[in-house]
C-alpha cells in the first residue's frame, strides 16, 4: 500500500519513504546547495517537483520512490544528482499480486452520524446532484441537430425554470462506419444508455439519422430503454429532416421543462455520492499533495457509505499490485490484472502510448520520468481502503466503496465512462493546470501547488499546495476536499460550471476499427 505521511512538509527536499534512494525537491534547488537532512550537496540545478539522488545509485539498480520501483538507473548516479528520464531506464519488473493479502474491512461511520448533502431524489430512489435535460445523438450525423436543440434554450428562455440547470447536447464522432456487433458497439450503446438514465438528467431525447449502424432500435433493445414521458426519440429521416427534427426536439424539451422544474433538494446521506476520480496535467507534486489528499477524502467518503470510482487503467500500471493486495476477493483482483494484460498484450502492442512507458510532454516537464512514476500518484486518488469491484467501461456501478473502472487515461474519455456508470460528481487533480468540466455532473479541480493555483485561480476550486508550503497536512486537506464535494453536490457551483465548461466533453471510448 502506498501511503503519504499526514505531517506538514518543510525543508528543501521531501523524503517519501525511508527506503527510497531519491528525494523530491520541494522548491528549486541550486547547484552547491547543502541538504543536511540527507547528507549531500546538490550537484544539479533541480526544479521543484523533480527527483534528486539521495545516495549513490549504481547502473541497473532500481530507483525507488515511496519504496516502489519506478525504473532502473541507466548509468551510475552520484548523490545530489537530478534523476529523471535522461538517466532512468523504463523496463518491466516482477510484481507480487498477493490477491487479498492486505484486505481489511472498512470501519463504517454509523448511519445517523454520516455526512449529508442537499440532493435531488428521483422517483426510482437514485439521487442527483444537478438537474439537466439531455439531448443525445446516436451517430455523428445527428450531432448538429442535438446541438441546435440544446442551443435554442438560452439562459433567457430558461429564466422561468430556475430549478433546471440547462439543456445539454451529448454528441460524438462515431455510430456509423464501425463494427455493427461486438464490444465496440456494445460499449457505445451502454455509454449512451448510462447518460440517458443518469439521475442528473430529469429527461432525455435521443436523436438518430435513420440509416446508421448504431440503429436507435438496436440501442433501445440492447439497453432495455423504453420511450416514455421521460425519454423521447426522433429519427431525422422519418421526421422530415434537419429543420423539422430540430423544431420537434425544441417542442419536446419545452413540454418537459415544467415537470423538470418541480424538483426540490432535500437532505440525503453522503452514501449517495459516487465520485469519479481523475487526474490530468500531473506533475512531481501530484503524489505528494493533491492525489493523496483526494485519497484521504475518499477514505472518508467510503467510511460514510459513498463510492469512489478509480479509473485510467494505463495510469495504475506498475502499481496495480498495491490494489490487488487490497481486493475483497481473488476474483476482483484477477479482474484488474486481466484488464492490465488486455491493454499490454492486445490493445497497445507496439504503440507509442503511456502504458508502454512514455508519458506526455507536460508530465515530463512536471518532473515525471515515466508511467510507473505517474501511476504512483494516480493510484493514490482512491485512498487506502479495500478494492470492492472492477467494472468494464461505462458499466453501471452498484458496489459501494472503492471500485475500479477500466478506462483510458485521456480525461474526457475516462470521465465519460465514469459518468455513464453513475458518477454524480468528478474530482480532478492537476499539477500543470487542466481546464475541464463534464456536464451533467459538477467537476471539482484540485491544484497540487500554490503557484499554479494562483496563476489559474479561475479554473481551480481548491489548493492542495498548502502541504508543500508547510501550512496544511494531507489529513486536513482531505477533510477540506470532502466538505467541498458535499457543497458541490448540494448545488454550489464549481469553477468549471461558472466558466460554462462541459458542452463538448462527452467522448465515448472508440476501441474498434472504422470502415
mmCIF file with all atom_site columns, N, CA and C in Angstrom, residues 392-441:
data_model
loop_
_atom_site.group_PDB
_atom_site.id
_atom_site.type_symbol
_atom_site.label_atom_id
_atom_site.label_alt_id
_atom_site.label_comp_id
_atom_site.label_asym_id
_atom_site.label_entity_id
_atom_site.label_seq_id
_atom_site.pdbx_PDB_ins_code
_atom_site.Cartn_x
_atom_site.Cartn_y
_atom_site.Cartn_z
_atom_site.occupancy
_atom_site.B_iso_or_equiv
_atom_site.pdbx_formal_charge
_atom_site.auth_seq_id
_atom_site.auth_comp_id
_atom_site.auth_asym_id
_atom_site.auth_atom_id
_atom_site.pdbx_PDB_model_num
ATOM 1   N N  . UNK A 1 392 ? -16.152 -2.952 -16.343 1.00 0.00 ? 392 UNK A N  1
ATOM 2   C CA . UNK A 1 392 ? -15.850 -2.545 -17.702 1.00 0.00 ? 392 UNK A CA 1
ATOM 3   C C  . UNK A 1 392 ? -16.212 -1.069 -17.874 1.00 0.00 ? 392 UNK A C  1
ATOM 4   N N  . UNK A 1 393 ? -15.717 -0.487 -18.946 1.00 0.00 ? 393 UNK A N  1
ATOM 5   C CA . UNK A 1 393 ? -16.042 0.896  -19.267 1.00 0.00 ? 393 UNK A CA 1
ATOM 6   C C  . UNK A 1 393 ? -17.558 1.078  -19.367 1.00 0.00 ? 393 UNK A C  1
ATOM 7   N N  . UNK A 1 394 ? -18.070 2.089  -18.638 1.00 0.00 ? 394 UNK A N  1
ATOM 8   C CA . UNK A 1 394 ? -19.477 2.506  -18.692 1.00 0.00 ? 394 UNK A CA 1
ATOM 9   C C  . UNK A 1 394 ? -20.451 1.501  -18.085 1.00 0.00 ? 394 UNK A C  1
ATOM 10  N N  . UNK A 1 395 ? -19.958 0.457  -17.434 1.00 0.00 ? 395 UNK A N  1
ATOM 11  C CA . UNK A 1 395 ? -20.873 -0.443 -16.718 1.00 0.00 ? 395 UNK A CA 1
ATOM 12  C C  . UNK A 1 395 ? -21.503 0.284  -15.534 1.00 0.00 ? 395 UNK A C  1
ATOM 13  N N  . UNK A 1 396 ? -22.762 -0.011 -15.205 1.00 0.00 ? 396 UNK A N  1
ATOM 14  C CA . UNK A 1 396 ? -23.376 0.605  -14.019 1.00 0.00 ? 396 UNK A CA 1
ATOM 15  C C  . UNK A 1 396 ? -22.610 0.226  -12.753 1.00 0.00 ? 396 UNK A C  1
ATOM 16  N N  . UNK A 1 397 ? -22.243 1.214  -11.962 1.00 0.00 ? 397 UNK A N  1
ATOM 17  C CA . UNK A 1 397 ? -21.512 0.993  -10.718 1.00 0.00 ? 397 UNK A CA 1
ATOM 18  C C  . UNK A 1 397 ? -22.521 0.826  -9.587  1.00 0.00 ? 397 UNK A C  1
ATOM 19  N N  . UNK A 1 398 ? -22.561 -0.372 -9.024  1.00 0.00 ? 398 UNK A N  1
ATOM 20  C CA . UNK A 1 398 ? -23.561 -0.672 -7.993  1.00 0.00 ? 398 UNK A CA 1
ATOM 21  C C  . UNK A 1 398 ? -22.939 -0.951 -6.622  1.00 0.00 ? 398 UNK A C  1
ATOM 22  N N  . UNK A 1 399 ? -21.663 -1.313 -6.592  1.00 0.00 ? 399 UNK A N  1
ATOM 23  C CA . UNK A 1 399 ? -20.994 -1.566 -5.312  1.00 0.00 ? 399 UNK A CA 1
ATOM 24  C C  . UNK A 1 399 ? -20.626 -0.250 -4.645  1.00 0.00 ? 399 UNK A C  1
ATOM 25  N N  . UNK A 1 400 ? -20.750 -0.215 -3.339  1.00 0.00 ? 400 UNK A N  1
ATOM 26  C CA . UNK A 1 400 ? -20.268 0.933  -2.575  1.00 0.00 ? 400 UNK A CA 1
ATOM 27  C C  . UNK A 1 400 ? -18.817 0.685  -2.180  1.00 0.00 ? 400 UNK A C  1
ATOM 28  N N  . UNK A 1 401 ? -18.099 1.760  -1.878  1.00 0.00 ? 401 UNK A N  1
ATOM 29  C CA . UNK A 1 401 ? -16.699 1.651  -1.509  1.00 0.00 ? 401 UNK A CA 1
ATOM 30  C C  . UNK A 1 401 ? -15.799 2.026  -2.665  1.00 0.00 ? 401 UNK A C  1
ATOM 31  N N  . UNK A 1 402 ? -14.524 1.634  -2.577  1.00 0.00 ? 402 UNK A N  1
ATOM 32  C CA . UNK A 1 402 ? -13.577 1.882  -3.657  1.00 0.00 ? 402 UNK A CA 1
ATOM 33  C C  . UNK A 1 402 ? -13.757 0.839  -4.744  1.00 0.00 ? 402 UNK A C  1
ATOM 34  N N  . UNK A 1 403 ? -13.998 1.310  -5.983  1.00 0.00 ? 403 UNK A N  1
ATOM 35  C CA . UNK A 1 403 ? -14.134 0.410  -7.130  1.00 0.00 ? 403 UNK A CA 1
ATOM 36  C C  . UNK A 1 403 ? -13.234 0.927  -8.243  1.00 0.00 ? 403 UNK A C  1
ATOM 37  N N  . UNK A 1 404 ? -13.007 0.079  -9.233  1.00 0.00 ? 404 UNK A N  1
ATOM 38  C CA . UNK A 1 404 ? -12.180 0.465  -10.374 1.00 0.00 ? 404 UNK A CA 1
ATOM 39  C C  . UNK A 1 404 ? -12.971 0.261  -11.659 1.00 0.00 ? 404 UNK A C  1
ATOM 40  N N  . UNK A 1 405 ? -12.873 1.238  -12.575 1.00 0.00 ? 405 UNK A N  1
ATOM 41  C CA . UNK A 1 405 ? -13.470 1.103  -13.905 1.00 0.00 ? 405 UNK A CA 1
ATOM 42  C C  . UNK A 1 405 ? -12.365 1.196  -14.951 1.00 0.00 ? 405 UNK A C  1
ATOM 43  N N  . UNK A 1 406 ? -12.349 0.253  -15.880 1.00 0.00 ? 406 UNK A N  1
ATOM 44  C CA . UNK A 1 406 ? -11.366 0.221  -16.954 1.00 0.00 ? 406 UNK A CA 1
ATOM 45  C C  . UNK A 1 406 ? -11.641 1.346  -17.946 1.00 0.00 ? 406 UNK A C  1
ATOM 46  N N  . UNK A 1 407 ? -10.725 2.302  -18.027 1.00 0.00 ? 407 UNK A N  1
ATOM 47  C CA . UNK A 1 407 ? -10.845 3.402  -18.981 1.00 0.00 ? 407 UNK A CA 1
ATOM 48  C C  . UNK A 1 407 ? -9.448  3.789  -19.467 1.00 0.00 ? 407 UNK A C  1
ATOM 49  N N  . UNK A 1 408 ? -9.365  4.515  -20.576 1.00 0.00 ? 408 UNK A N  1
ATOM 50  C CA . UNK A 1 408 ? -8.081  5.121  -20.941 1.00 0.00 ? 408 UNK A CA 1
ATOM 51  C C  . UNK A 1 408 ? -7.716  6.222  -19.944 1.00 0.00 ? 408 UNK A C  1
ATOM 52  N N  . UNK A 1 409 ? -6.489  6.742  -20.087 1.00 0.00 ? 409 UNK A N  1
ATOM 53  C CA . UNK A 1 409 ? -6.072  7.846  -19.241 1.00 0.00 ? 409 UNK A CA 1
ATOM 54  C C  . UNK A 1 409 ? -6.550  9.196  -19.747 1.00 0.00 ? 409 UNK A C  1
ATOM 55  N N  . UNK A 1 410 ? -6.987  9.287  -21.005 1.00 0.00 ? 410 UNK A N  1
ATOM 56  C CA . UNK A 1 410 ? -7.453  10.553 -21.581 1.00 0.00 ? 410 UNK A CA 1
ATOM 57  C C  . UNK A 1 410 ? -8.702  11.004 -20.833 1.00 0.00 ? 410 UNK A C  1
ATOM 58  N N  . UNK A 1 411 ? -8.619  12.154 -20.197 1.00 0.00 ? 411 UNK A N  1
ATOM 59  C CA . UNK A 1 411 ? -9.625  12.556 -19.208 1.00 0.00 ? 411 UNK A CA 1
ATOM 60  C C  . UNK A 1 411 ? -11.055 12.604 -19.728 1.00 0.00 ? 411 UNK A C  1
ATOM 61  N N  . UNK A 1 412 ? -11.346 13.233 -20.884 1.00 0.00 ? 412 UNK A N  1
ATOM 62  C CA . UNK A 1 412 ? -12.747 13.268 -21.326 1.00 0.00 ? 412 UNK A CA 1
ATOM 63  C C  . UNK A 1 412 ? -13.320 11.872 -21.565 1.00 0.00 ? 412 UNK A C  1
ATOM 64  N N  . UNK A 1 413 ? -12.514 10.967 -22.136 1.00 0.00 ? 413 UNK A N  1
ATOM 65  C CA . UNK A 1 413 ? -12.986 9.607  -22.387 1.00 0.00 ? 413 UNK A CA 1
ATOM 66  C C  . UNK A 1 413 ? -13.191 8.871  -21.067 1.00 0.00 ? 413 UNK A C  1
ATOM 67  N N  . UNK A 1 414 ? -12.239 9.016  -20.149 1.00 0.00 ? 414 UNK A N  1
ATOM 68  C CA . UNK A 1 414 ? -12.331 8.332  -18.864 1.00 0.00 ? 414 UNK A CA 1
ATOM 69  C C  . UNK A 1 414 ? -13.531 8.819  -18.063 1.00 0.00 ? 414 UNK A C  1
ATOM 70  N N  . UNK A 1 415 ? -13.688 10.144 -17.973 1.00 0.00 ? 415 UNK A N  1
ATOM 71  C CA . UNK A 1 415 ? -14.808 10.704 -17.205 1.00 0.00 ? 415 UNK A CA 1
ATOM 72  C C  . UNK A 1 415 ? -16.149 10.337 -17.831 1.00 0.00 ? 415 UNK A C  1
ATOM 73  N N  . UNK A 1 416 ? -16.212 10.267 -19.166 1.00 0.00 ? 416 UNK A N  1
ATOM 74  C CA . UNK A 1 416 ? -17.451 9.860  -19.830 1.00 0.00 ? 416 UNK A CA 1
ATOM 75  C C  . UNK A 1 416 ? -17.870 8.471  -19.368 1.00 0.00 ? 416 UNK A C  1
ATOM 76  N N  . UNK A 1 417 ? -16.922 7.537  -19.281 1.00 0.00 ? 417 UNK A N  1
ATOM 77  C CA . UNK A 1 417 ? -17.239 6.194  -18.796 1.00 0.00 ? 417 UNK A CA 1
ATOM 78  C C  . UNK A 1 417 ? -17.711 6.195  -17.362 1.00 0.00 ? 417 UNK A C  1
ATOM 79  N N  . UNK A 1 418 ? -17.062 6.994  -16.518 1.00 0.00 ? 418 UNK A N  1
ATOM 80  C CA . UNK A 1 418 ? -17.450 7.062  -15.107 1.00 0.00 ? 418 UNK A CA 1
ATOM 81  C C  . UNK A 1 418 ? -18.862 7.626  -14.949 1.00 0.00 ? 418 UNK A C  1
ATOM 82  N N  . UNK A 1 419 ? -19.157 8.680  -15.696 1.00 0.00 ? 419 UNK A N  1
ATOM 83  C CA . UNK A 1 419 ? -20.485 9.289  -15.608 1.00 0.00 ? 419 UNK A CA 1
ATOM 84  C C  . UNK A 1 419 ? -21.543 8.321  -16.125 1.00 0.00 ? 419 UNK A C  1
ATOM 85  N N  . UNK A 1 420 ? -21.244 7.646  -17.229 1.00 0.00 ? 420 UNK A N  1
ATOM 86  C CA . UNK A 1 420 ? -22.180 6.642  -17.740 1.00 0.00 ? 420 UNK A CA 1
ATOM 87  C C  . UNK A 1 420 ? -22.418 5.552  -16.704 1.00 0.00 ? 420 UNK A C  1
ATOM 88  N N  . UNK A 1 421 ? -21.408 5.249  -15.901 1.00 0.00 ? 421 UNK A N  1
ATOM 89  C CA . UNK A 1 421 ? -21.543 4.257  -14.842 1.00 0.00 ? 421 UNK A CA 1
ATOM 90  C C  . UNK A 1 421 ? -22.294 4.751  -13.622 1.00 0.00 ? 421 UNK A C  1
ATOM 91  N N  . UNK A 1 422 ? -22.576 6.055  -13.558 1.00 0.00 ? 422 UNK A N  1
ATOM 92  C CA . UNK A 1 422 ? -23.369 6.587  -12.456 1.00 0.00 ? 422 UNK A CA 1
ATOM 93  C C  . UNK A 1 422 ? -22.684 7.622  -11.598 1.00 0.00 ? 422 UNK A C  1
ATOM 94  N N  . UNK A 1 423 ? -21.426 7.998  -11.899 1.00 0.00 ? 423 UNK A N  1
ATOM 95  C CA . UNK A 1 423 ? -20.768 9.046  -11.112 1.00 0.00 ? 423 UNK A CA 1
ATOM 96  C C  . UNK A 1 423 ? -21.616 10.307 -11.155 1.00 0.00 ? 423 UNK A C  1
ATOM 97  N N  . UNK A 1 424 ? -21.884 10.890 -9.985  1.00 0.00 ? 424 UNK A N  1
ATOM 98  C CA . UNK A 1 424 ? -22.658 12.133 -9.952  1.00 0.00 ? 424 UNK A CA 1
ATOM 99  C C  . UNK A 1 424 ? -21.810 13.343 -9.567  1.00 0.00 ? 424 UNK A C  1
ATOM 100 N N  . UNK A 1 425 ? -20.481 13.147 -9.545  1.00 0.00 ? 425 UNK A N  1
ATOM 101 C CA . UNK A 1 425 ? -19.552 14.245 -9.318  1.00 0.00 ? 425 UNK A CA 1
ATOM 102 C C  . UNK A 1 425 ? -18.171 13.771 -9.760  1.00 0.00 ? 425 UNK A C  1
ATOM 103 N N  . UNK A 1 426 ? -17.359 14.676 -10.314 1.00 0.00 ? 426 UNK A N  1
ATOM 104 C CA . UNK A 1 426 ? -15.991 14.371 -10.707 1.00 0.00 ? 426 UNK A CA 1
ATOM 105 C C  . UNK A 1 426 ? -15.033 15.178 -9.836  1.00 0.00 ? 426 UNK A C  1
ATOM 106 N N  . UNK A 1 427 ? -14.005 14.509 -9.279  1.00 0.00 ? 427 UNK A N  1
ATOM 107 C CA . UNK A 1 427 ? -12.929 15.183 -8.554  1.00 0.00 ? 427 UNK A CA 1
ATOM 108 C C  . UNK A 1 427 ? -11.662 15.036 -9.384  1.00 0.00 ? 427 UNK A C  1
ATOM 109 N N  . UNK A 1 428 ? -11.036 16.153 -9.735  1.00 0.00 ? 428 UNK A N  1
ATOM 110 C CA . UNK A 1 428 ? -9.993  16.180 -10.758 1.00 0.00 ? 428 UNK A CA 1
ATOM 111 C C  . UNK A 1 428 ? -8.754  16.886 -10.194 1.00 0.00 ? 428 UNK A C  1
ATOM 112 N N  . UNK A 1 429 ? -7.660  16.140 -10.038 1.00 0.00 ? 429 UNK A N  1
ATOM 113 C CA . UNK A 1 429 ? -6.417  16.747 -9.565  1.00 0.00 ? 429 UNK A CA 1
ATOM 114 C C  . UNK A 1 429 ? -5.537  17.133 -10.745 1.00 0.00 ? 429 UNK A C  1
ATOM 115 N N  . UNK A 1 430 ? -4.769  18.214 -10.587 1.00 0.00 ? 430 UNK A N  1
ATOM 116 C CA . UNK A 1 430 ? -3.894  18.649 -11.668 1.00 0.00 ? 430 UNK A CA 1
ATOM 117 C C  . UNK A 1 430 ? -2.718  19.433 -11.111 1.00 0.00 ? 430 UNK A C  1
ATOM 118 N N  . UNK A 1 431 ? -1.554  19.217 -11.725 1.00 0.00 ? 431 UNK A N  1
ATOM 119 C CA . UNK A 1 431 ? -0.357  19.937 -11.323 1.00 0.00 ? 431 UNK A CA 1
ATOM 120 C C  . UNK A 1 431 ? 0.053   20.993 -12.331 1.00 0.00 ? 431 UNK A C  1
ATOM 121 N N  . UNK A 1 432 ? -0.163  20.698 -13.608 1.00 0.00 ? 432 UNK A N  1
ATOM 122 C CA . UNK A 1 432 ? 0.184   21.645 -14.662 1.00 0.00 ? 432 UNK A CA 1
ATOM 123 C C  . UNK A 1 432 ? -0.950  22.627 -14.925 1.00 0.00 ? 432 UNK A C  1
ATOM 124 N N  . UNK A 1 433 ? -2.195  22.196 -14.601 1.00 0.00 ? 433 UNK A N  1
ATOM 125 C CA . UNK A 1 433 ? -3.358  23.035 -14.804 1.00 0.00 ? 433 UNK A CA 1
ATOM 126 C C  . UNK A 1 433 ? -4.236  22.509 -15.905 1.00 0.00 ? 433 UNK A C  1
ATOM 127 N N  . UNK A 1 434 ? -5.275  21.769 -15.560 1.00 0.00 ? 434 UNK A N  1
ATOM 128 C CA . UNK A 1 434 ? -6.191  21.204 -16.543 1.00 0.00 ? 434 UNK A CA 1
ATOM 129 C C  . UNK A 1 434 ? -7.502  21.976 -16.525 1.00 0.00 ? 434 UNK A C  1
ATOM 130 N N  . UNK A 1 435 ? -8.003  22.316 -17.705 1.00 0.00 ? 435 UNK A N  1
ATOM 131 C CA . UNK A 1 435 ? -9.261  23.056 -17.826 1.00 0.00 ? 435 UNK A CA 1
ATOM 132 C C  . UNK A 1 435 ? -10.339 22.049 -18.225 1.00 0.00 ? 435 UNK A C  1
ATOM 133 N N  . UNK A 1 436 ? -11.149 21.644 -17.294 1.00 0.00 ? 436 UNK A N  1
ATOM 134 C CA . UNK A 1 436 ? -12.056 20.527 -17.553 1.00 0.00 ? 436 UNK A CA 1
ATOM 135 C C  . UNK A 1 436 ? -13.385 20.749 -16.852 1.00 0.00 ? 436 UNK A C  1
ATOM 136 N N  . UNK A 1 437 ? -14.446 20.347 -17.540 1.00 0.00 ? 437 UNK A N  1
ATOM 137 C CA . UNK A 1 437 ? -15.773 20.276 -16.959 1.00 0.00 ? 437 UNK A CA 1
ATOM 138 C C  . UNK A 1 437 ? -16.506 19.146 -17.644 1.00 0.00 ? 437 UNK A C  1
ATOM 139 N N  . UNK A 1 438 ? -17.553 18.626 -17.028 1.00 0.00 ? 438 UNK A N  1
ATOM 140 C CA . UNK A 1 438 ? -18.203 17.445 -17.607 1.00 0.00 ? 438 UNK A CA 1
ATOM 141 C C  . UNK A 1 438 ? -19.682 17.427 -17.280 1.00 0.00 ? 438 UNK A C  1
ATOM 142 N N  . UNK A 1 439 ? -20.480 18.145 -18.051 1.00 0.00 ? 439 UNK A N  1
ATOM 143 C CA . UNK A 1 439 ? -21.919 18.055 -17.846 1.00 0.00 ? 439 UNK A CA 1
ATOM 144 C C  . UNK A 1 439 ? -22.376 16.620 -18.105 1.00 0.00 ? 439 UNK A C  1
ATOM 145 N N  . UNK A 1 440 ? -23.349 16.106 -17.373 1.00 0.00 ? 440 UNK A N  1
ATOM 146 C CA . UNK A 1 440 ? -24.252 16.799 -16.461 1.00 0.00 ? 440 UNK A CA 1
ATOM 147 C C  . UNK A 1 440 ? -23.842 16.744 -14.990 1.00 0.00 ? 440 UNK A C  1
ATOM 148 N N  . UNK A 1 441 ? -22.541 16.529 -14.697 1.00 0.00 ? 441 UNK A N  1
ATOM 149 C CA . UNK A 1 441 ? -22.123 16.470 -13.294 1.00 0.00 ? 441 UNK A CA 1
ATOM 150 C C  . UNK A 1 441 ? -21.137 17.592 -13.012 1.00 0.00 ? 441 UNK A C  1
#
